[in-house]
XYZ file of C-alpha atoms in Angstrom:
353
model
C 33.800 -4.906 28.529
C 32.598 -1.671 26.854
C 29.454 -2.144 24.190
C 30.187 -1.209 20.600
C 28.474 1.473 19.501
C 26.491 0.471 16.114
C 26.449 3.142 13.712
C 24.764 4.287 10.251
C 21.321 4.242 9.121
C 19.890 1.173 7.660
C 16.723 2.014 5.724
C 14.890 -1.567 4.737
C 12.596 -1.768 1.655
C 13.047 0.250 -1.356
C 9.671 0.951 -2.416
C 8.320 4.338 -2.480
C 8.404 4.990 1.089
C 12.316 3.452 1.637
C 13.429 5.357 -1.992
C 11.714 9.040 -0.494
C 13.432 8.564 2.836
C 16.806 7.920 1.733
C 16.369 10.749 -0.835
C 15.705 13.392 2.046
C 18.760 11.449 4.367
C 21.105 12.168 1.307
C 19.934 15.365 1.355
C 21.081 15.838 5.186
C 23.851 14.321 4.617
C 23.169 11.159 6.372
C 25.011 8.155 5.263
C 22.296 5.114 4.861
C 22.042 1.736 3.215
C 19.102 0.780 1.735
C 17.790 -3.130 1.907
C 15.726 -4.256 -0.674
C 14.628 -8.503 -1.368
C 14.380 -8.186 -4.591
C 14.797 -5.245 -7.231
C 13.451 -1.907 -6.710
C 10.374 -1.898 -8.895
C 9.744 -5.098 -9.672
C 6.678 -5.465 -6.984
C 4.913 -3.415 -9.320
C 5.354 -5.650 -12.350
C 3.746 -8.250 -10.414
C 0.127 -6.887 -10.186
C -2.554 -7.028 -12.764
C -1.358 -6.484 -16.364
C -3.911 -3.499 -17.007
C -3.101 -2.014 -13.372
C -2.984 2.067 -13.676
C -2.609 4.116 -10.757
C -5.599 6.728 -9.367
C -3.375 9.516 -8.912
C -2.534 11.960 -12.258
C 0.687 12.006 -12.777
C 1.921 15.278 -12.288
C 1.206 13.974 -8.462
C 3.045 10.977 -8.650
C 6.607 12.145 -8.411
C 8.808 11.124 -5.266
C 11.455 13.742 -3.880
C 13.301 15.433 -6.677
C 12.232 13.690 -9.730
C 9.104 14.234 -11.578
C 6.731 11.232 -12.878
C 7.755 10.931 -16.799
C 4.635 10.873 -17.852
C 1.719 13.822 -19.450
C -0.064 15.588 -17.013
C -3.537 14.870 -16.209
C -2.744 10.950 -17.592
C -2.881 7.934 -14.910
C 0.757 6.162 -14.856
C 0.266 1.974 -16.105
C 2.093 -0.478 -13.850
C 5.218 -0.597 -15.894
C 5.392 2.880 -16.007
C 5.136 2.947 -12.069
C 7.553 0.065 -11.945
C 10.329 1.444 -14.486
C 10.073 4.830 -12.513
C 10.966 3.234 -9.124
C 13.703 1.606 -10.654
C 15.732 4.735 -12.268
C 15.206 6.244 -8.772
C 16.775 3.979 -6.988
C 19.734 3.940 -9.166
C 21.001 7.445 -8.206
C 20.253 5.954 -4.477
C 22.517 3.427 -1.792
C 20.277 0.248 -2.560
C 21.246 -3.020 -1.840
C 19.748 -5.578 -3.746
C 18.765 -9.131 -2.871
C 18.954 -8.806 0.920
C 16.115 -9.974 2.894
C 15.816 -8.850 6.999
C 14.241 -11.833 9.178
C 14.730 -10.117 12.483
C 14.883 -7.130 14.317
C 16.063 -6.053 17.839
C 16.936 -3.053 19.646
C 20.274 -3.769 21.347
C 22.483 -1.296 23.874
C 24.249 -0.383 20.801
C 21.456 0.499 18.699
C 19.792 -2.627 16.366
C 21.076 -5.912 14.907
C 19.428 -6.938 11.883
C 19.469 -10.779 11.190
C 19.378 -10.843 7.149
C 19.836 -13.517 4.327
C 23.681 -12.504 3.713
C 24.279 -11.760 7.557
C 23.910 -9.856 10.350
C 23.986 -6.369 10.273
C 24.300 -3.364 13.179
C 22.686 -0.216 12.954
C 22.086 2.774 15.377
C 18.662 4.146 13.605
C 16.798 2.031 11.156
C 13.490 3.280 9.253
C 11.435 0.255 8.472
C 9.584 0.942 4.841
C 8.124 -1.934 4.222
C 5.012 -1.096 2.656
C 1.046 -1.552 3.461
C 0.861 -4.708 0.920
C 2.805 -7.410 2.600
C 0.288 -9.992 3.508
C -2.749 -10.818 1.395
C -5.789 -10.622 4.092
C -8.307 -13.807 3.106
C -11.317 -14.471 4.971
C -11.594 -17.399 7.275
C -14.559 -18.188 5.085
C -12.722 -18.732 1.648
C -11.855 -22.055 3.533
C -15.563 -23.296 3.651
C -16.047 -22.539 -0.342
C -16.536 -25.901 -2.374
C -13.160 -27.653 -3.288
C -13.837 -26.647 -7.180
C -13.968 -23.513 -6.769
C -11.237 -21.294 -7.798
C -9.817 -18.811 -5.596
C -7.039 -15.970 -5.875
C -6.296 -12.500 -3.981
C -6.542 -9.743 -6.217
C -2.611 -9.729 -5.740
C -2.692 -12.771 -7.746
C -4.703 -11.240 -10.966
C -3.238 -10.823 -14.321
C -6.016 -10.344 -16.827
C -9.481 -11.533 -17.899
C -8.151 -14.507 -20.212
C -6.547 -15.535 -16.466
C -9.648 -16.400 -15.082
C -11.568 -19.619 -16.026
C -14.524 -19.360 -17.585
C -18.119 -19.341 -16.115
C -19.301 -16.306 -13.506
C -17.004 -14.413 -10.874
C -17.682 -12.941 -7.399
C -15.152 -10.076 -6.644
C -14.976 -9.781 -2.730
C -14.283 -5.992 -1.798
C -15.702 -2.908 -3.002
C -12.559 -0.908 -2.770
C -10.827 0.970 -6.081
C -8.581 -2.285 -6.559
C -11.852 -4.455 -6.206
C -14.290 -2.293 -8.619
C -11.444 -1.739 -11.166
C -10.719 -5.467 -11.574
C -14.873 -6.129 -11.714
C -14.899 -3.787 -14.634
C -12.580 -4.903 -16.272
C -13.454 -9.275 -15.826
C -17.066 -7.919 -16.631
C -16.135 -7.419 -20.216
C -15.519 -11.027 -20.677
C -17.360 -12.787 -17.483
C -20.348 -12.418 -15.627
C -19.512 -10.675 -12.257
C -20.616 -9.972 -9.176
C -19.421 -7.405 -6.634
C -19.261 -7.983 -3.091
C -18.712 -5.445 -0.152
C -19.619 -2.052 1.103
C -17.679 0.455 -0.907
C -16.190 3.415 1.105
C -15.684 6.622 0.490
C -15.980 7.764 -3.208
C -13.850 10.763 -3.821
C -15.672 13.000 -6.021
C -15.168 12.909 -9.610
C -15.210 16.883 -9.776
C -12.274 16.792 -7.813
C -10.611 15.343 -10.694
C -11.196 17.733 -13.383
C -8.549 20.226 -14.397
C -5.778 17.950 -13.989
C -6.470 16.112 -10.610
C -4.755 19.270 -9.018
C -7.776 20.554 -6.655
C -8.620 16.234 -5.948
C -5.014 16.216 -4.863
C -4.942 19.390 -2.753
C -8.269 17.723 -1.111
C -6.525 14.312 -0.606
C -3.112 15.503 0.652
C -4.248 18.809 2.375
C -7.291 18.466 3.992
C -7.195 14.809 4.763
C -4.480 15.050 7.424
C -4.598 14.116 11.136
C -4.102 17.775 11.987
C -7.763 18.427 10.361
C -11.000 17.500 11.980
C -11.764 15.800 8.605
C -8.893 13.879 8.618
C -9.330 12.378 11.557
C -12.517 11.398 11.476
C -11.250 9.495 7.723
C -8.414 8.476 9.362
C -9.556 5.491 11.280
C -11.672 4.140 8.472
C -9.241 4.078 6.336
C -6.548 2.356 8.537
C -9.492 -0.333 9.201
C -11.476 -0.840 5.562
C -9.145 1.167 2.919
C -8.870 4.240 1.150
C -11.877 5.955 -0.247
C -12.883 5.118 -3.686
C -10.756 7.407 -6.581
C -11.149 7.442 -9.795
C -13.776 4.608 -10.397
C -17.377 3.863 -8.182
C -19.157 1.219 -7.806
C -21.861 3.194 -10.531
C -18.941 2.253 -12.881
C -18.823 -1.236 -12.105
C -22.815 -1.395 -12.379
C -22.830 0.535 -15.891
C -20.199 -2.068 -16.773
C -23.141 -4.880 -16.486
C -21.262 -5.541 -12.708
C -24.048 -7.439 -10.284
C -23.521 -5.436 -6.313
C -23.950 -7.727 -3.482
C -23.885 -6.649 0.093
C -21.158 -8.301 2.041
C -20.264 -11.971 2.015
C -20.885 -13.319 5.329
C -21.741 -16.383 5.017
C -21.556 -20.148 2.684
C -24.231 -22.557 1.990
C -24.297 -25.880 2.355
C -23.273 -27.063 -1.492
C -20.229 -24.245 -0.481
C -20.962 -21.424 -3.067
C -21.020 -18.073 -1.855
C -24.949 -16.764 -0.055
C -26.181 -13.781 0.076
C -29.146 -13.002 2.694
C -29.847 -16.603 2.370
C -29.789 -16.934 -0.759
C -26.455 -18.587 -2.780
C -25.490 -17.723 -6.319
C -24.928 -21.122 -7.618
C -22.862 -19.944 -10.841
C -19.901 -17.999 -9.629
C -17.174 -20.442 -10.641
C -14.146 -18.262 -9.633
C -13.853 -16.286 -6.162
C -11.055 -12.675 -6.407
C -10.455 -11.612 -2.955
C -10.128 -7.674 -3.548
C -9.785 -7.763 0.634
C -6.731 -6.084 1.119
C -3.615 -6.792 2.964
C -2.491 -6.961 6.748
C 0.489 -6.100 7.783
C 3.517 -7.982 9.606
C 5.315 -6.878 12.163
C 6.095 -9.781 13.622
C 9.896 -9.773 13.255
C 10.346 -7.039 14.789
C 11.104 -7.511 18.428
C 9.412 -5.337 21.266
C 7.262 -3.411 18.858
C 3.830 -1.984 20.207
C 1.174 -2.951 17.856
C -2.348 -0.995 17.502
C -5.778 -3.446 16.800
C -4.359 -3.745 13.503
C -1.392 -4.565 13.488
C 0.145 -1.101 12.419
C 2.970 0.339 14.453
C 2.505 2.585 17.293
C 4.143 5.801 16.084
C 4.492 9.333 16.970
C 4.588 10.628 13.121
C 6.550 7.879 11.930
C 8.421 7.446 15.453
C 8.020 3.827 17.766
C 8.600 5.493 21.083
C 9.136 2.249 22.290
C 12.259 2.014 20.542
C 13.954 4.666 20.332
C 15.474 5.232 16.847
C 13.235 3.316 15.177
C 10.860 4.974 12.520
C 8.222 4.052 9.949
C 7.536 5.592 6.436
C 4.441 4.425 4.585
C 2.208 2.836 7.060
C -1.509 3.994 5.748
C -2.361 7.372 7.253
C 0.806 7.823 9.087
C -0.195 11.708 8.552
C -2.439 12.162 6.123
C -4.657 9.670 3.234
C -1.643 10.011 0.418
C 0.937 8.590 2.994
C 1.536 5.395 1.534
C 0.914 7.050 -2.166
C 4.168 7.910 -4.715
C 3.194 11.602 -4.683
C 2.366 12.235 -0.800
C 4.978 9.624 1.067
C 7.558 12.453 0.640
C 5.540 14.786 3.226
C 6.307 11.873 5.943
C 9.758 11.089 4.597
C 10.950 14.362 5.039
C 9.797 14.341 8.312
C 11.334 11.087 9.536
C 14.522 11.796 7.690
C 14.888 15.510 10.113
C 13.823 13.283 12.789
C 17.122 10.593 12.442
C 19.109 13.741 11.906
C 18.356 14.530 15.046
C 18.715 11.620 16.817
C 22.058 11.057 15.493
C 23.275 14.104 16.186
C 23.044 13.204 20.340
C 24.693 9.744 19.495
């Protein structure tokens, strides 16, 4: 009994990365459907209420449609999230579908999904970095009382209990949300920042930071490689804000937190700081992969690609896994670059189906 060939391009998530690649598909004229859980945007809406992105926004557009916003201003969260949403209404989303599985089949993939399975013969997974908050093993040995969220979890100041708060992770989300609690808390900042971008790089407009960012930090430069790792394993460099912000804001630095004392507050070189009374992980996310079936993993958990491509399953790509080609890949303005390329690449393949 002869196979049936599956056929179409499913793209799944329609965040930045899924909205760019079906942009440059429509522009190839590849049919594609786009799978989305919830409603394009709305992710956005769900992170802290004075969230604003690094990037100026004349570098924030996707494909075809500049941000709506002043140049050399920094786009707020509903202006990110509202933006995502228009996009996606010129594009083949589907709404309200959730994929559980994955597998590569004779035929080309079945999806397992909340209204069904689906069949597909190429299928670009754009998922995101931030699906799973990353928590330290340690948060479990912190004293019952005290009150812990990830940074994915923060709304405002007036969210936060009163009394002091440690901030675990020096990265921009990390220092920004410090800055901001220190105007009503006492804070403390935990971690070993990265990378801080240079503030001179932002001046005229953010255009020669964002020729720097998207340009020179690319695996095909010696730079970029040697960024490239660190940034897959600890996060971006530091843009916009430092951790000489967060001090000038009255924000305490700590080296890392490695450790708990006895009464289960947090300790520093031996020594605990008895009057932090809330804990915000600023650690990041992991990813998960795990529902997709046969894919090769690296030590983090990130796909194995060739530029977007798992050669391990042929017809299966990736857009906006962090540093897929260069430091803006998973940013609004820069996840284009590797859309574009993915798209040519499904062209391609479908063109020897």
């Amino acid at each position: 009994m002869a196979v049936q060939q599956a056929g179409g391009t499913i793209v799944i998530g329609a965040g930045q990365a899924g909205l760019a690649t079906a942009f440059h598909l429509s522009r190839l004229a590849i049919d594609c459907e786009v799978l989305e859980q919830g409603v394009p945007g709305d992710s956005w809406r769900h992170r802290w209420d004075s969230l604003r992105l690094f990037t100026p926004a004349q570098h924030c557009g996707l494909p075809g449609r500049r941000f709506p916003a002043p140049r050399g201003t920094f786009p707020s969260r509903d202006q990110t999230a509202a933006y995502l949403r228009d996009y996606a209404a010129e594009l083949p989303v589907t709404a309200g579908v959730t994929v559980t599985a994955l597998r590569r089949t004779d035929a080309g993939f079945e999806l397992e999904t909340s209204q069904g399975p689906r069949t597909a013969a190429q299928v670009v997974v754009a998922t995101g970095a931030n699906t799973v908050p990353r928590i330290p093993a340690l948060a479990r040995r912190l004293a019952p009382q005290m009150h812990q969220l990830h940074s994915s979890d923060y709304r405002n100041p007036g969210s936060v209990p009163d009394g002091g708060v440690l901030v675990v992770g020096s990265g921009t989300s990390g220092v920004q949300i410090a800055i901001e609690l220190a105007e009503t808390h006492r804070v403390w900042l935990a971690g070993k920042a990265p990378f801080h971008i240079p503030d001179a790089l932002l001046k005229y407009g953010g255009d020669l930071y964002w020729q720097f960012i998207h340009r020179a930090l690319t695996r095909r430069t010696p730079l970029g490689r040697k960024v490239a790792p660190k940034t897959v394993a600890h996060g971006a460099p530091l843009i916009s804000v430092s951790t000489a912000d967060a001090e000038r804001a009255g924000v305490v630095l700590l080296p890392r937190l490695e450790s708990v004392a006895d009464t289960g507050a947090p300790s520093f070189v031996g020594q605990s700081i008895p009057d932090v009374t809330t804990v915000v992980w600023a650690t990041g996310f992991r990813p998960d992969y795990a529902w997709i079936g046969g894919l090769e993993r690296d030590g983090h958990g990130w796909p194995l690609t060739d530029r977007g491509a798992a050669a391990a399953l042929p017809g299966l790509f990736f857009v906006g896994v962090p540093f897929q080609f260069g430091l803006t890949s998973a940013l609004l303005g820069g996840v284009g670059r590797d859309a574009r390329h993915v798209a040519r690449m499904v062209a391609a393949g479908q063109r020897t189906i």
